[in-house]
Amino acid sequence: MAQVITITTVVVVAAMATLTSSLNVKLSGINYNPRKGADWEPLKLKCKSASEVATDMKILATVTSNIRLYSMVDCNQMELVVPAAKAAGLTVWAGIWVDKNAATYAAERDAFAALIKKGVIDATVIGLHVGSEAIYRKEVTADEAIKNFKEVKALVTAAGLKFPVTIADIGDVYVANPQLFAAVDIVSANAFPFWEAKPIEGCIEYFYSRMEPLIKLATDNGKKIMIGETGWATQGKADGASVASPENAVVRNPSILELVVPYSWWYLRDDFSLVPIDCWAMTVHSHGCLYCVYVY
């Protein structure tokens, strides 16, 4: 599981409130992780307490109606977050973390099955992704990802649950592996013009052009699309990345909001806590979340 750095919830929500109020929209969801420390720290320093999570949920409910998680196991986040989200009137899009270690997926899958039996997976949970960019990271193949997906989908079906299940990955991975379209209930794809060193001018048009092959294949397979992650960093530098600045973020992210709001099958998210510092050793990731609008 990636280590994470959390940015103060109040600061992020204030920033997003300014952005959304200027466009007269409310984000339909925000990526969330109850992590607040590194892997090696004691539990009370690594993970937020139930009261801290409850406070976060109340704050997040002012700008969104749904949150998205990435794991069943890390910080015991489903049992920690789902009750707090429910109390705050939020719904949850759940996640199963997948990496190169088969034991990681097995533990996540088994935890999901146990949570079903305990009644934690209830009407509050509106969807589930099995893996997040694991194919892109070359930690599993597309066929392995589909195998994992089918195992989890079988658990969902056997329990009589009706929410959609998907595999979250970048758009190019879906296009290169068309068998993914047939497998999933809904396509969950990520796209970042920022990481392709594109100028801020024309980035929205470029974003859409990059999505066109994905949209065609999804349409051919009768599947809707959720654009899982996209955004523009406010600070920092990285090889092969675009220019990060508050000005560029303000230009780009309201534009993406305006682009996607008319499409009912696109959902808006903002990720303020998931900073994969063990995947990229670069400063831009610690500043890319304040105005990173995620659409899925």
mmCIF file of C-alpha atoms in Angstrom, residues 58-161:
data_model
loop_
_atom_site.group_PDB
_atom_site.id
_atom_site.type_symbol
_atom_site.label_atom_id
_atom_site.label_comp_id
_atom_site.label_asym_id
_atom_site.label_seq_id
_atom_site.Cartn_x
_atom_site.Cartn_y
_atom_site.Cartn_z
ATOM 1 C CA LYS A 58 -19.000 16.227 8.508
ATOM 2 C CA ILE A 59 -16.729 18.731 6.785
ATOM 3 C CA LEU A 60 -16.672 16.847 3.491
ATOM 4 C CA ALA A 61 -20.457 16.631 3.481
ATOM 5 C CA THR A 62 -20.532 20.396 2.912
ATOM 6 C CA VAL A 63 -18.995 20.009 -0.561
ATOM 7 C CA THR A 64 -19.837 16.470 -1.665
ATOM 8 C CA SER A 65 -22.270 13.586 -1.327
ATOM 9 C CA ASN A 66 -19.868 10.678 -1.793
ATOM 10 C CA ILE A 67 -16.339 9.602 -0.884
ATOM 11 C CA ARG A 68 -14.060 7.043 -2.514
ATOM 12 C CA LEU A 69 -11.700 4.681 -0.691
ATOM 13 C CA TYR A 70 -8.803 2.594 -2.002
ATOM 14 C CA SER A 71 -8.481 -0.313 0.419
ATOM 15 C CA MET A 72 -10.349 -2.696 2.705
ATOM 16 C CA VAL A 73 -7.338 -3.338 4.919
ATOM 17 C CA ASP A 74 -5.213 -0.200 5.246
ATOM 18 C CA CYS A 75 -6.089 1.524 8.538
ATOM 19 C CA ASN A 76 -9.155 -0.742 8.666
ATOM 20 C CA GLN A 77 -10.693 2.033 6.648
ATOM 21 C CA MET A 78 -14.010 0.476 5.681
ATOM 22 C CA GLU A 79 -15.049 -0.193 9.279
ATOM 23 C CA LEU A 80 -13.662 3.195 10.269
ATOM 24 C CA VAL A 81 -15.104 5.307 7.474
ATOM 25 C CA VAL A 82 -18.410 3.731 6.400
ATOM 26 C CA PRO A 83 -20.291 4.362 9.692
ATOM 27 C CA ALA A 84 -18.979 7.933 9.846
ATOM 28 C CA ALA A 85 -19.881 8.542 6.214
ATOM 29 C CA LYS A 86 -23.380 7.176 6.785
ATOM 30 C CA ALA A 87 -23.850 9.412 9.825
ATOM 31 C CA ALA A 88 -22.825 12.422 7.746
ATOM 32 C CA GLY A 89 -25.219 11.503 4.948
ATOM 33 C CA LEU A 90 -22.463 10.422 2.561
ATOM 34 C CA THR A 91 -22.245 7.356 0.357
ATOM 35 C CA VAL A 92 -19.032 5.404 -0.282
ATOM 36 C CA TRP A 93 -17.339 4.059 -3.413
ATOM 37 C CA ALA A 94 -15.133 1.301 -1.998
ATOM 38 C CA GLY A 95 -11.790 -0.017 -3.214
ATOM 39 C CA ILE A 96 -9.677 -3.155 -3.097
ATOM 40 C CA TRP A 97 -5.943 -2.489 -3.276
ATOM 41 C CA VAL A 98 -3.936 -4.658 -5.680
ATOM 42 C CA ASP A 99 -0.161 -4.759 -6.100
ATOM 43 C CA LYS A 100 2.519 -7.207 -7.257
ATOM 44 C CA ASN A 101 2.056 -9.396 -4.188
ATOM 45 C CA ALA A 102 -0.808 -11.852 -4.617
ATOM 46 C CA ALA A 103 -1.140 -11.953 -0.834
ATOM 47 C CA THR A 104 -2.119 -8.272 -0.822
ATOM 48 C CA TYR A 105 -5.089 -8.879 -3.079
ATOM 49 C CA ALA A 106 -6.056 -12.061 -1.203
ATOM 50 C CA ALA A 107 -6.101 -10.197 2.107
ATOM 51 C CA GLU A 108 -8.187 -7.396 0.596
ATOM 52 C CA ARG A 109 -10.633 -9.850 -1.006
ATOM 53 C CA ASP A 110 -11.026 -11.838 2.200
ATOM 54 C CA ALA A 111 -11.510 -8.647 4.200
ATOM 55 C CA PHE A 112 -14.242 -7.606 1.770
ATOM 56 C CA ALA A 113 -15.992 -10.962 2.226
ATOM 57 C CA ALA A 114 -15.785 -10.604 6.013
ATOM 58 C CA LEU A 115 -17.165 -7.062 5.847
ATOM 59 C CA ILE A 116 -20.144 -8.330 3.866
ATOM 60 C CA LYS A 117 -20.892 -10.880 6.584
ATOM 61 C CA LYS A 118 -20.537 -8.217 9.289
ATOM 62 C CA GLY A 119 -23.017 -5.968 7.511
ATOM 63 C CA VAL A 120 -20.531 -3.151 6.905
ATOM 64 C CA ILE A 121 -21.133 -3.398 3.153
ATOM 65 C CA ASP A 122 -24.660 -2.016 3.031
ATOM 66 C CA ALA A 123 -26.629 0.545 1.035
ATOM 67 C CA THR A 124 -24.037 3.172 1.962
ATOM 68 C CA VAL A 125 -21.626 1.503 -0.480
ATOM 69 C CA ILE A 126 -22.537 2.413 -4.069
ATOM 70 C CA GLY A 127 -19.644 0.894 -6.027
ATOM 71 C CA LEU A 128 -16.302 -0.901 -5.871
ATOM 72 C CA HIS A 129 -13.064 -0.850 -7.844
ATOM 73 C CA VAL A 130 -10.713 -3.848 -7.797
ATOM 74 C CA GLY A 131 -7.226 -2.391 -8.148
ATOM 75 C CA SER A 132 -6.089 1.123 -9.002
ATOM 76 C CA GLU A 133 -3.564 1.415 -11.869
ATOM 77 C CA ALA A 134 -2.092 -1.985 -10.989
ATOM 78 C CA ILE A 135 -1.928 -2.930 -14.687
ATOM 79 C CA TYR A 136 -0.269 0.386 -15.541
ATOM 80 C CA ARG A 137 2.332 -0.214 -12.830
ATOM 81 C CA LYS A 138 2.932 -3.673 -14.377
ATOM 82 C CA GLU A 139 2.125 -5.330 -11.069
ATOM 83 C CA VAL A 140 -0.583 -7.489 -12.637
ATOM 84 C CA THR A 141 -1.566 -8.299 -16.209
ATOM 85 C CA ALA A 142 -4.946 -7.353 -17.634
ATOM 86 C CA ASP A 143 -6.018 -10.992 -17.495
ATOM 87 C CA GLU A 144 -4.933 -11.255 -13.851
ATOM 88 C CA ALA A 145 -6.878 -8.083 -13.087
ATOM 89 C CA ILE A 146 -9.963 -9.582 -14.726
ATOM 90 C CA LYS A 147 -9.536 -12.774 -12.699
ATOM 91 C CA ASN A 148 -9.433 -10.697 -9.504
ATOM 92 C CA PHE A 149 -12.430 -8.713 -10.693
ATOM 93 C CA LYS A 150 -14.473 -11.861 -11.336
ATOM 94 C CA GLU A 151 -13.703 -13.240 -7.873
ATOM 95 C CA VAL A 152 -14.853 -10.039 -6.216
ATOM 96 C CA LYS A 153 -17.861 -9.668 -8.504
ATOM 97 C CA ALA A 154 -18.918 -13.192 -7.528
ATOM 98 C CA LEU A 155 -18.858 -12.162 -3.862
ATOM 99 C CA VAL A 156 -20.968 -9.104 -4.656
ATOM 100 C CA THR A 157 -23.500 -11.150 -6.618
ATOM 101 C CA ALA A 158 -23.693 -13.941 -4.030
ATOM 102 C CA ALA A 159 -24.442 -11.378 -1.329
ATOM 103 C CA GLY A 160 -27.284 -9.909 -3.373
ATOM 104 C CA LEU A 161 -25.526 -6.551 -3.656
#
